[in-house]
PDB file of C-alpha atoms in Angstrom:
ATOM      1  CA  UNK A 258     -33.495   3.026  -4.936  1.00 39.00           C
ATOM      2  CA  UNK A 259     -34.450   4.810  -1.750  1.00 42.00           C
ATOM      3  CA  UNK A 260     -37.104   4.451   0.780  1.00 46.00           C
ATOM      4  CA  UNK A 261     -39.611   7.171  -0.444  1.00 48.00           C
ATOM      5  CA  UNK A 262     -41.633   8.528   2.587  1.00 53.00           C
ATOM      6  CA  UNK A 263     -44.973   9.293   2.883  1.00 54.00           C
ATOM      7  CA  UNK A 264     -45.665  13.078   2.755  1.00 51.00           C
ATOM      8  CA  UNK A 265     -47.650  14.635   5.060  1.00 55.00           C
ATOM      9  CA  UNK A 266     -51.486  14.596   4.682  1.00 69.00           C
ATOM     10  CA  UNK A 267     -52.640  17.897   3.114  1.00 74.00           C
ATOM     11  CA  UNK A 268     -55.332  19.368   4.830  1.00 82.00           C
ATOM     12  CA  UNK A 269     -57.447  21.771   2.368  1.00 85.00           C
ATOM     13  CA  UNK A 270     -61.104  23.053   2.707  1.00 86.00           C
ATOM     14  CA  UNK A 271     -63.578  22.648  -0.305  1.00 86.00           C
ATOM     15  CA  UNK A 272     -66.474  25.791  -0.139  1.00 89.00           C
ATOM     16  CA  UNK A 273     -69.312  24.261  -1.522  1.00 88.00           C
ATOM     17  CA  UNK A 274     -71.949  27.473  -2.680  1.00 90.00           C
ATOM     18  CA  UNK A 275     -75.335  25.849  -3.738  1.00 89.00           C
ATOM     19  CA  UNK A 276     -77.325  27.206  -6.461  1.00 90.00           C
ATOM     20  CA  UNK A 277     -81.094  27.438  -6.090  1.00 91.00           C
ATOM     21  CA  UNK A 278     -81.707  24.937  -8.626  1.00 88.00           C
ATOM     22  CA  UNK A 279     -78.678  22.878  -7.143  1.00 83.00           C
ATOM     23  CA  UNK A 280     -78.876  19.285  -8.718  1.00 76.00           C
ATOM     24  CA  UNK A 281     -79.319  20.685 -11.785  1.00 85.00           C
ATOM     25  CA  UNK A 282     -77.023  23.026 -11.756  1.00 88.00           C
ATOM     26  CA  UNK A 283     -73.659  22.318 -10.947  1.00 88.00           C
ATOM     27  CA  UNK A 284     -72.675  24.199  -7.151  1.00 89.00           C
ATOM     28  CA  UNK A 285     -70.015  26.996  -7.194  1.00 89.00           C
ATOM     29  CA  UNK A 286     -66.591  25.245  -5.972  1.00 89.00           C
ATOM     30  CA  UNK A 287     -63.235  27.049  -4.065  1.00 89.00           C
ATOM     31  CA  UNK A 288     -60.020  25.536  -2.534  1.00 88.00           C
ATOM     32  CA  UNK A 289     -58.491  27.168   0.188  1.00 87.00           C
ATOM     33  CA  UNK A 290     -56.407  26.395   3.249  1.00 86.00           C
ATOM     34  CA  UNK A 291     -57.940  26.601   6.498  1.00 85.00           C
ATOM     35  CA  UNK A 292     -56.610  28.991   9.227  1.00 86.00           C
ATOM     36  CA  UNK A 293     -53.007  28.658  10.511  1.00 84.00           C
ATOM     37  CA  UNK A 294     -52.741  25.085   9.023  1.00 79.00           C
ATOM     38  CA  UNK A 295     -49.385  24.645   7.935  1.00 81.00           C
ATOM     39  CA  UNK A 296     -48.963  24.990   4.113  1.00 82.00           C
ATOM     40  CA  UNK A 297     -49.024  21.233   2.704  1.00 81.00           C
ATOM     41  CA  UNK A 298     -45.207  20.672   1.387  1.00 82.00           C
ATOM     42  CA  UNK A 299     -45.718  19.685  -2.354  1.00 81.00           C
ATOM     43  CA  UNK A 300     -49.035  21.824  -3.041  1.00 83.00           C
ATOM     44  CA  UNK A 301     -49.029  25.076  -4.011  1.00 83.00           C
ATOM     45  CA  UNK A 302     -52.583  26.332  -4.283  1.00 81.00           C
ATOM     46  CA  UNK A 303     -51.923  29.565  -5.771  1.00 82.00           C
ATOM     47  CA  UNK A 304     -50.744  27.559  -8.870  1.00 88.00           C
ATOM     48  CA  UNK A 305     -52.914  24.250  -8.276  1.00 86.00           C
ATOM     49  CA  UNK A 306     -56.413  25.521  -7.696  1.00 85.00           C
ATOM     50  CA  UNK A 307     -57.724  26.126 -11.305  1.00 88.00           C
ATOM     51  CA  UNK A 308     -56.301  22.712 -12.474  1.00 89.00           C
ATOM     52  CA  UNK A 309     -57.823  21.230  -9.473  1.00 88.00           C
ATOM     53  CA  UNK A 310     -61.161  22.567  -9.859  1.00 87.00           C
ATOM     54  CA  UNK A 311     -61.026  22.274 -13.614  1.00 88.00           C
ATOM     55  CA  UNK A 312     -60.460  18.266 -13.132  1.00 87.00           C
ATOM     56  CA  UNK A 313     -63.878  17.950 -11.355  1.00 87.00           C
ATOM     57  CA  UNK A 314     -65.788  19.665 -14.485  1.00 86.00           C
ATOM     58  CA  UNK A 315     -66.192  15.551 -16.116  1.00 87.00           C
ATOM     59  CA  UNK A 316     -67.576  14.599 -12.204  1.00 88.00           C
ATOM     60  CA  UNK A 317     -69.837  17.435 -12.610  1.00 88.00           C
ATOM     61  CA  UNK A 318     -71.510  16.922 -15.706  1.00 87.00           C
ATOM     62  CA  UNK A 319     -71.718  13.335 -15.186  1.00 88.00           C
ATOM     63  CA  UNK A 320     -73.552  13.908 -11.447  1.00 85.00           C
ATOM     64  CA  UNK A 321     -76.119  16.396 -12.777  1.00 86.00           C
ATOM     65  CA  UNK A 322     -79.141  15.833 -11.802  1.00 86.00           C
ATOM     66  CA  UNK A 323     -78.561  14.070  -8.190  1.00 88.00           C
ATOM     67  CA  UNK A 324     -76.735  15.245  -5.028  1.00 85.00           C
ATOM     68  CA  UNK A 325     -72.881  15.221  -6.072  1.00 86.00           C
ATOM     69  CA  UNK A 326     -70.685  16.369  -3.037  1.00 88.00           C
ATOM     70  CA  UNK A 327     -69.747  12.926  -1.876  1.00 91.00           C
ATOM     71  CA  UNK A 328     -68.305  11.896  -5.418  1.00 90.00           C
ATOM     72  CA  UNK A 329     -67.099  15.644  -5.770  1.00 90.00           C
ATOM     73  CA  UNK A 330     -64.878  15.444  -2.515  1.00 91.00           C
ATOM     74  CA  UNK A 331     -63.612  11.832  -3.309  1.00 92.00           C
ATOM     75  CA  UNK A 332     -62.452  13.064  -6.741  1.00 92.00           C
ATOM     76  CA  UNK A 333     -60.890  15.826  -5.295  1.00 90.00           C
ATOM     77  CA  UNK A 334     -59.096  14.212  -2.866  1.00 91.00           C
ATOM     78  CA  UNK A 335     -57.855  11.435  -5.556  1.00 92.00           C
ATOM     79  CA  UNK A 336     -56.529  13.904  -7.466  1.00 90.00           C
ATOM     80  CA  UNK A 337     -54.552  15.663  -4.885  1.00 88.00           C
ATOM     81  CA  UNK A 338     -53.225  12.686  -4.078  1.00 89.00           C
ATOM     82  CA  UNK A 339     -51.801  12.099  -7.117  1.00 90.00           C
ATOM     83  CA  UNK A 340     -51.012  15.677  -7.412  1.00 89.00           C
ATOM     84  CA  UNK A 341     -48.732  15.378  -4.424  1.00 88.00           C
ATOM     85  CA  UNK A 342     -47.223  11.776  -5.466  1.00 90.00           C
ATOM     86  CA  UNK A 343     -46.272  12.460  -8.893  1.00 91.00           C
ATOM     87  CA  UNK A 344     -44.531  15.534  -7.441  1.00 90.00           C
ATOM     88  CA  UNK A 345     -42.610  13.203  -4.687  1.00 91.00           C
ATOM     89  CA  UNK A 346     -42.072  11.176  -7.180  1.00 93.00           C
ATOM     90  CA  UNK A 347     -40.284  13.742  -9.827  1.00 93.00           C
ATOM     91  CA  UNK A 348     -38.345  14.673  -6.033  1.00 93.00           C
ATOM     92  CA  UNK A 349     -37.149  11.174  -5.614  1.00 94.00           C
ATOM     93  CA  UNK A 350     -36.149  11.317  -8.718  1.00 95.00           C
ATOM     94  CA  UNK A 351     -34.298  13.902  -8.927  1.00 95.00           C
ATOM     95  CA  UNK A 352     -32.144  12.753  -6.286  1.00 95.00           C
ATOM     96  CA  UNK A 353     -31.539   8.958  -7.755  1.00 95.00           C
ATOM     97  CA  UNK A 354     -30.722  10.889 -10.896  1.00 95.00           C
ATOM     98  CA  UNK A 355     -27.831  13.402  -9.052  1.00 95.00           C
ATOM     99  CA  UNK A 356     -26.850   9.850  -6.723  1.00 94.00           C
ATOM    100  CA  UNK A 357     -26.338   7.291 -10.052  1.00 94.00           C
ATOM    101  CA  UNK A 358     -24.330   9.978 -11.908  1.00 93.00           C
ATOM    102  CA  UNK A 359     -22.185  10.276  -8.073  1.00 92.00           C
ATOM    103  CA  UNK A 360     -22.246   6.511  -8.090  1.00 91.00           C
ATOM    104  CA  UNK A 361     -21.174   6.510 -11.913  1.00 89.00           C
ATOM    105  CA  UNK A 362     -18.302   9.185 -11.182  1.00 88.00           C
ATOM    106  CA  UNK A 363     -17.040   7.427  -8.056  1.00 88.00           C
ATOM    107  CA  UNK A 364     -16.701   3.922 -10.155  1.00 85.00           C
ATOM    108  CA  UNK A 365     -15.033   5.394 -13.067  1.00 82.00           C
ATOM    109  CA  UNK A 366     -12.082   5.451 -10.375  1.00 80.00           C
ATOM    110  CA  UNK A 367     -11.775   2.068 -10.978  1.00 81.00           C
ATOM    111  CA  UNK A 368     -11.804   1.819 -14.401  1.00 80.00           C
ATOM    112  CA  UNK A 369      -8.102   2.375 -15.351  1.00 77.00           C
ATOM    113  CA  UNK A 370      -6.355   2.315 -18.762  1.00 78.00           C
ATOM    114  CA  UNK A 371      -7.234  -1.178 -20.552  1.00 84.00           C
ATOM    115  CA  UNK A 372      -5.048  -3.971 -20.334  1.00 86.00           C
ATOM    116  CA  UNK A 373      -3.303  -4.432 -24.367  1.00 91.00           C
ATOM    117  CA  UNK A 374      -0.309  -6.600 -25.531  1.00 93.00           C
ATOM    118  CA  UNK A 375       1.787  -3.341 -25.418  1.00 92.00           C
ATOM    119  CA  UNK A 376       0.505  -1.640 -22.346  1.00 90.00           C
ATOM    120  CA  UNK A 377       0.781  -5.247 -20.321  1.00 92.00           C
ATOM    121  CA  UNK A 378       4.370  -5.835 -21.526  1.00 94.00           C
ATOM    122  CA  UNK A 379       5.206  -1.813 -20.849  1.00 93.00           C
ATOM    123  CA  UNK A 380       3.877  -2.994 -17.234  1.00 92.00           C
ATOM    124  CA  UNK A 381       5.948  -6.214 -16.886  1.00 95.00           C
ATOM    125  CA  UNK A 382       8.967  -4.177 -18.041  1.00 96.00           C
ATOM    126  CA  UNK A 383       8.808  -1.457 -15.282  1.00 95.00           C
ATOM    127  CA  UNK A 384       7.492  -4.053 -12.806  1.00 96.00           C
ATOM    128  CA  UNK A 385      10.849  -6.825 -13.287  1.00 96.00           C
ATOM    129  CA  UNK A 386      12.495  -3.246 -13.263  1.00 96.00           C
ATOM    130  CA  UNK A 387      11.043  -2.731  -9.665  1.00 96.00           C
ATOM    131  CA  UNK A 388      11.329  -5.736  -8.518  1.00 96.00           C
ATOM    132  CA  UNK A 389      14.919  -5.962  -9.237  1.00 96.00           C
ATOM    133  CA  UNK A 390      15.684  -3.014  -7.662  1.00 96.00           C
ATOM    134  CA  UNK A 391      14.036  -4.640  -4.343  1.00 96.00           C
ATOM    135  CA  UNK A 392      16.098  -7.190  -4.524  1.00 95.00           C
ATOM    136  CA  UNK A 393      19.447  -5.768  -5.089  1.00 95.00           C
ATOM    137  CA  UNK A 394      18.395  -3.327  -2.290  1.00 94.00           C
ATOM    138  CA  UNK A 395      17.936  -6.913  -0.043  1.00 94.00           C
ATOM    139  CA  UNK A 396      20.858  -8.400  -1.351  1.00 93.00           C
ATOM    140  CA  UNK A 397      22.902  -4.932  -0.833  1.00 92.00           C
ATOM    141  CA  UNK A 398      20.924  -5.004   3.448  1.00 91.00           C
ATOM    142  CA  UNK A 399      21.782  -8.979   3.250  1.00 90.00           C
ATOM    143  CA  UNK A 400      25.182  -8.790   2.258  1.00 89.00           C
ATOM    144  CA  UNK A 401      25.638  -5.349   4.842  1.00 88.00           C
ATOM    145  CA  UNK A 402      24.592  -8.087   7.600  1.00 87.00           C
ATOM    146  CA  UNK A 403      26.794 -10.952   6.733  1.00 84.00           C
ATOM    147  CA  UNK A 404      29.942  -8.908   7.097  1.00 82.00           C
ATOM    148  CA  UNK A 405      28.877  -7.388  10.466  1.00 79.00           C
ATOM    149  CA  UNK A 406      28.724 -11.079  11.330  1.00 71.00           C
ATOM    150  CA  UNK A 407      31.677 -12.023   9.588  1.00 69.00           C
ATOM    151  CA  UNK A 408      33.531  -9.489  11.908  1.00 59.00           C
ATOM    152  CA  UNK A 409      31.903 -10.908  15.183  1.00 51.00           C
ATOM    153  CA  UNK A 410      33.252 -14.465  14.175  1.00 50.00           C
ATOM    154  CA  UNK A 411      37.149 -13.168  13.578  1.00 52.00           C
ATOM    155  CA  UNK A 412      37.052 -11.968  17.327  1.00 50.00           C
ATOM    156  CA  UNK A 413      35.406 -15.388  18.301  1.00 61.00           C
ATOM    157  CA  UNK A 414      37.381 -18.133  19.962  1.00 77.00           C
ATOM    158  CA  UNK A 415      38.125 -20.857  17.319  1.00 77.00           C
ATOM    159  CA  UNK A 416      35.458 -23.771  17.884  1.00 81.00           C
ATOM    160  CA  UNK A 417      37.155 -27.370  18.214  1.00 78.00           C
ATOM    161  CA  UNK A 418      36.114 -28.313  14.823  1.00 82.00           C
ATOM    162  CA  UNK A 419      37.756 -24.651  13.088  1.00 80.00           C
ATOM    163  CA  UNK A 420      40.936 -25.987  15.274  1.00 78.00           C
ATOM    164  CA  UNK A 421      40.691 -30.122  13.422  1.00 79.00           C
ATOM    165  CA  UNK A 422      40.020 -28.482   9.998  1.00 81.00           C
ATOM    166  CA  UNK A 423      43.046 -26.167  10.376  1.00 78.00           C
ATOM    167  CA  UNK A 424      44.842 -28.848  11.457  1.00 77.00           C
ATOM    168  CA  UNK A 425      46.220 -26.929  14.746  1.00 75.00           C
ATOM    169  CA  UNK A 426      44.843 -29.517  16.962  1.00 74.00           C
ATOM    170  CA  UNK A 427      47.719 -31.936  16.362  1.00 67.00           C
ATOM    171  CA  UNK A 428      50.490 -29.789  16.584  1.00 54.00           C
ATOM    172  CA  UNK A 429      50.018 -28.674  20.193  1.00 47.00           C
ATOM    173  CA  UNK A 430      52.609 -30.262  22.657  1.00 57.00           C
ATOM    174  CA  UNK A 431      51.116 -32.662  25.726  1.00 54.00           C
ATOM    175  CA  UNK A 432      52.590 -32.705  28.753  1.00 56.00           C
ATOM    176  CA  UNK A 433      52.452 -35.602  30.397  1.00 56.00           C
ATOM    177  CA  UNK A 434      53.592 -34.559  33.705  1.00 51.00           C
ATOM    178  CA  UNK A 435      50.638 -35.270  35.699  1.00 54.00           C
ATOM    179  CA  UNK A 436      50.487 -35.916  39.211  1.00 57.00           C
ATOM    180  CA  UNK A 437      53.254 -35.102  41.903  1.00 60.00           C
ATOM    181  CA  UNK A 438      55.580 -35.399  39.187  1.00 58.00           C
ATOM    182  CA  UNK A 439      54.701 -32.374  37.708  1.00 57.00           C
ATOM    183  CA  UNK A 440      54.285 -30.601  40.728  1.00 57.00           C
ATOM    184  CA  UNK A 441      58.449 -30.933  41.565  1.00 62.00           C
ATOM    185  CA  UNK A 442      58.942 -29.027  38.746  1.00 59.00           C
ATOM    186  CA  UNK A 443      57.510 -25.990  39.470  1.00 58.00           C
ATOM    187  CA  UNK A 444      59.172 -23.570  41.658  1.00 57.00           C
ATOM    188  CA  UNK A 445      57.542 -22.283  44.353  1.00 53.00           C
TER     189      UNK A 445
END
């Protein structure tokens, strides 16, 4: 849930008009805002003053007979107060309501198609069918490879060991003219 803020303080003036017979008669009450205040963000007084002044009626008939301004303003206030929170409140709201059903659409992307005995082995099918298709396409690159190397070898020298196993080591002549022997038979 998120972080609700405070609102702003509303800042409202109460004109008290006193009766002659004030404690005994309840004083004439009137909400209004006070010059080039800013108008208080989630209070409307147009459409909150009767309501407003109507809720201290019970704190006026119980105070009658005594001086009632104090309890009169703290009422007031109270009920502003929760005037303005239940409407931040609705606000807030509002907007958890619109981000859990954004939050409930972005996680139905992973919720996919549920996993059955037909609809796993459908799966397995197409996947050995992919994955078999890999493999021929590695064996196909693999094989590709061997006879480029295959082709490097044939141009090789034959190692001593290719010459034992074809057996064209012992067939080779010696000479065993060595030394100054070997050297009258050349012609210079």
């Amino acid at each position: 849930m998120a972080k609700m803020s405070n609102p702003l303080p509303a800042t409202l003036l109460l004109t008290i008009t006193y009766p002659p017979s004030y404690p005994n008669e309840p004083p004439l009450l009137d909400i209004s805002l006070p010059p080039n205040a800013p108008k208080p963000p989630h209070l409307d007084l147009s459409n909150d003053r009767d309501p407003l002044l109507s809720s201290l009626n019970t704190a006026i008939d119980e105070n009658l007979g005594m001086a009632m301004v104090f309890t009169l303003v703290t009422v007031l206030r109270e009920n502003i107060e929760s005037l303005i929170l239940e409407r931040v409140a609705s606000i807030q709201a509002s907007k958890d309501k619109v981000a859990e059903e954004a939050e409930a659409q972005e996680n139905a992307k992973f919720h996919g198609e549920k996993v059955t005995r037909e609809s796993f082995l459908r799966w397995r099918e197409d996947f050995r069918t992919e994955m078999e298709a890999i493999e021929e396409e590695e064996r196909v690159k693999r094989e590709a490879l061997e006879m480029k190397g295959r082709g490097a070898k044939k141009e090789d020298k034959l190692t001593g060991r290719d010459l034992w196993e074809k057996g064209l080591v012992g067939k080779v002549e010696e000479e065993e003219d060595v030394g100054e022997d070997a050297l009258e038979g050349l012609k210079v």
